[in-house]
Amino acid sequence: MFGDSSQRSRTPVDRRSVLKTLGGGIAATGLAGCLGGGGGGSTDTLRYLGWGGNTQDAAATAFEYWTEESGVEVEHQSAGGDSEFLSIIRENPGEIDLFMPTSFGVYTARQEDLLADINYDDLPNYQENIQQDWADRPYIDGDAVFRDALTQGYAYNTEETDREMSTWDDIKADEFEDSLGLRDQATSRVTNAAASLGMNINDVPGNSDAVEQVRQELGEQHENTFGYWGAGAESIRWLREGTATVAETWGGRTRALQEEGYEEIEYVIPEGGTSTITEDWAIPASSENQDLVHDLLNHVFQRDIIVELSDNVGYPVPVQDPPEVIRNLPDYTESPDDLMWVDWGTVDPAVSDWQQLFQEVKQG
């Protein structure tokens, strides 16, 4: 199911009441320039909070089509992720109309009642064009829409090895000693170690035997590791410069590297799955423009617009019968069952322990 379409009744948008022509286009503004100015109830402007960079640019292009049709401008603000998003929404009620949390952000915001209900009946394009098994991810519970998944597998230089890379075990091969770069983030590392062992990450918390097996796996992967990266750009720099033959990274970043001309770099979603980051859309409960946001989202999920967005952002939006441009994206996979999905209600209480475990592994 796409959610409970009877959650609330909402008044349809009267376009004539908001058709104030603003010259079309998207207004990209800084955070400080938007917050605190005019309130969130304006019917000629929506305020969007996203990740910045290419992700923000792709959304801006998609939103511009709606602006041209509705006359409602979208002002863009960016922040560094879930923690900053939720801080901004808490401290500036009514100033944000739409934002892009991950699954963890959805989980956290829900605990604080920061999310508005989504009326999926008002999103027929979403229901028609997005594959239901992706839209029905367990963490989505009537207050978010799924957009795309970013997988954190690994990329490798095909000119530096004859090995056919397909598993997490492959990165432990002796030939990669001191040429393996991994991510410096405990939860994703534990998740990928569990995937390597054929475990479901949600079965690890509270299971001392599973935790010990994960510890051993992290240690074995550590043996080849020359460094841990904190920013994704660093993993790509290692691959570009040849510092790493294999680097844990995201498919979208690998695609950007290939487009630079590094076609010898290939991306792998290992057998058993991989840590997954989602990009979702959600509406703050404090927004006074929820009807308009539904109208915007429904417009964006038209097939041609959402396929273009997927291509622009470099991550696969799971549309029905995906075209080649989506199937060719490095992160593309046929089924969400190919990936590892974290149940944050189960995992979050264990994260501090995993951080300690990870530090111990890195220290040898």
mmCIF file of N, CA and C in Angstrom, residues 2 98-101 106 118-120 123 126 130 134-135 139-148 278-283 294 297 301:
data_model
loop_
_atom_site.group_PDB
_atom_site.id
_atom_site.type_symbol
_atom_site.label_atom_id
_atom_site.label_comp_id
_atom_site.label_asym_id
_atom_site.label_seq_id
_atom_site.Cartn_x
_atom_site.Cartn_y
_atom_site.Cartn_z
ATOM 1 N N PHE A 2 0.419 2.326 -0.614
ATOM 2 C CA PHE A 2 1.150 3.574 -0.650
ATOM 3 C C PHE A 2 0.871 4.436 0.577
ATOM 4 N N LEU A 98 9.119 21.967 2.365
ATOM 5 C CA LEU A 98 9.481 20.654 1.847
ATOM 6 C C LEU A 98 10.964 20.448 2.111
ATOM 7 N N PHE A 99 11.338 19.214 2.518
ATOM 8 C CA PHE A 99 12.756 18.940 2.710
ATOM 9 C C PHE A 99 13.053 17.498 2.347
ATOM 10 N N MET A 100 14.348 17.159 2.350
ATOM 11 C CA MET A 100 14.786 15.868 1.845
ATOM 12 C C MET A 100 15.540 15.074 2.916
ATOM 13 N N PRO A 101 14.830 14.384 3.797
ATOM 14 C CA PRO A 101 15.507 13.557 4.795
ATOM 15 C C PRO A 101 15.898 12.198 4.234
ATOM 16 N N VAL A 106 13.736 10.665 8.509
ATOM 17 C CA VAL A 106 12.300 10.418 8.636
ATOM 18 C C VAL A 106 11.999 9.827 10.009
ATOM 19 N N ILE A 118 1.075 12.651 4.625
ATOM 20 C CA ILE A 118 1.016 12.711 3.167
ATOM 21 C C ILE A 118 -0.302 12.086 2.725
ATOM 22 N N ASN A 119 -1.049 12.811 1.908
ATOM 23 C CA ASN A 119 -2.264 12.253 1.334
ATOM 24 C C ASN A 119 -1.909 11.707 -0.048
ATOM 25 N N TYR A 120 -1.710 10.400 -0.119
ATOM 26 C CA TYR A 120 -1.231 9.794 -1.365
ATOM 27 C C TYR A 120 -2.270 9.862 -2.483
ATOM 28 N N LEU A 123 -1.371 12.361 -4.887
ATOM 29 C CA LEU A 123 -0.135 12.108 -5.631
ATOM 30 C C LEU A 123 -0.342 10.957 -6.617
ATOM 31 N N TYR A 126 2.763 9.783 -8.441
ATOM 32 C CA TYR A 126 3.650 8.982 -7.592
ATOM 33 C C TYR A 126 3.166 7.533 -7.559
ATOM 34 N N ILE A 130 5.912 5.147 -9.623
ATOM 35 C CA ILE A 130 6.946 4.583 -8.756
ATOM 36 C C ILE A 130 6.590 3.151 -8.403
ATOM 37 N N TRP A 134 9.304 -0.385 -3.843
ATOM 38 C CA TRP A 134 10.232 0.639 -3.359
ATOM 39 C C TRP A 134 9.476 1.678 -2.536
ATOM 40 N N ALA A 135 8.334 2.108 -3.001
ATOM 41 C CA ALA A 135 7.557 3.120 -2.275
ATOM 42 C C ALA A 135 7.092 2.617 -0.920
ATOM 43 N N TYR A 139 10.112 1.941 6.520
ATOM 44 C CA TYR A 139 10.267 3.170 7.295
ATOM 45 C C TYR A 139 9.302 4.259 6.854
ATOM 46 N N ILE A 140 8.688 4.112 5.684
ATOM 47 C CA ILE A 140 7.733 5.113 5.209
ATOM 48 C C ILE A 140 6.349 4.736 5.729
ATOM 49 N N ASP A 141 5.793 5.624 6.539
ATOM 50 C CA ASP A 141 4.549 5.303 7.228
ATOM 51 C C ASP A 141 3.584 6.476 7.161
ATOM 52 N N GLY A 142 3.239 6.871 5.927
ATOM 53 C CA GLY A 142 2.225 7.895 5.763
ATOM 54 C C GLY A 142 2.721 9.318 5.874
ATOM 55 N N ASP A 143 4.055 9.519 5.995
ATOM 56 C CA ASP A 143 4.541 10.877 6.184
ATOM 57 C C ASP A 143 5.777 11.190 5.337
ATOM 58 N N ALA A 144 6.007 10.415 4.286
ATOM 59 C CA ALA A 144 7.140 10.666 3.392
ATOM 60 C C ALA A 144 6.874 10.002 2.062
ATOM 61 N N VAL A 145 7.602 10.451 1.036
ATOM 62 C CA VAL A 145 7.579 9.776 -0.259
ATOM 63 C C VAL A 145 9.002 9.365 -0.601
ATOM 64 N N PHE A 146 9.150 8.152 -1.108
ATOM 65 C CA PHE A 146 10.457 7.636 -1.489
ATOM 66 C C PHE A 146 10.865 8.239 -2.826
ATOM 67 N N ARG A 147 12.145 8.647 -2.920
ATOM 68 C CA ARG A 147 12.624 9.154 -4.199
ATOM 69 C C ARG A 147 13.710 8.264 -4.788
ATOM 70 N N ASP A 148 14.816 8.075 -4.086
ATOM 71 C CA ASP A 148 15.876 7.232 -4.636
ATOM 72 C C ASP A 148 16.749 6.694 -3.513
ATOM 73 N N THR A 278 18.923 6.760 1.710
ATOM 74 C CA THR A 278 17.794 7.146 0.875
ATOM 75 C C THR A 278 17.681 8.656 0.767
ATOM 76 N N GLU A 279 17.073 9.097 -0.311
ATOM 77 C CA GLU A 279 16.651 10.480 -0.454
ATOM 78 C C GLU A 279 15.140 10.462 -0.575
ATOM 79 N N ASP A 280 14.492 11.026 0.411
ATOM 80 C CA ASP A 280 13.032 11.049 0.482
ATOM 81 C C ASP A 280 12.556 12.497 0.501
ATOM 82 N N TRP A 281 11.288 12.693 0.260
ATOM 83 C CA TRP A 281 10.698 14.013 0.435
ATOM 84 C C TRP A 281 9.662 13.959 1.542
ATOM 85 N N ALA A 282 9.680 14.967 2.402
ATOM 86 C CA ALA A 282 8.727 15.050 3.506
ATOM 87 C C ALA A 282 8.333 16.507 3.720
ATOM 88 N N ILE A 283 7.183 16.699 4.335
ATOM 89 C CA ILE A 283 6.629 18.030 4.566
ATOM 90 C C ILE A 283 6.644 18.310 6.072
ATOM 91 N N HIS A 294 1.850 19.258 -2.008
ATOM 92 C CA HIS A 294 1.316 18.059 -2.656
ATOM 93 C C HIS A 294 1.205 18.273 -4.165
ATOM 94 N N LEU A 297 4.722 18.063 -5.642
ATOM 95 C CA LEU A 297 5.234 16.696 -5.692
ATOM 96 C C LEU A 297 4.542 15.882 -6.778
ATOM 97 N N PHE A 301 6.484 14.064 -10.044
ATOM 98 C CA PHE A 301 6.474 12.620 -10.281
ATOM 99 C C PHE A 301 5.838 12.230 -11.609
#
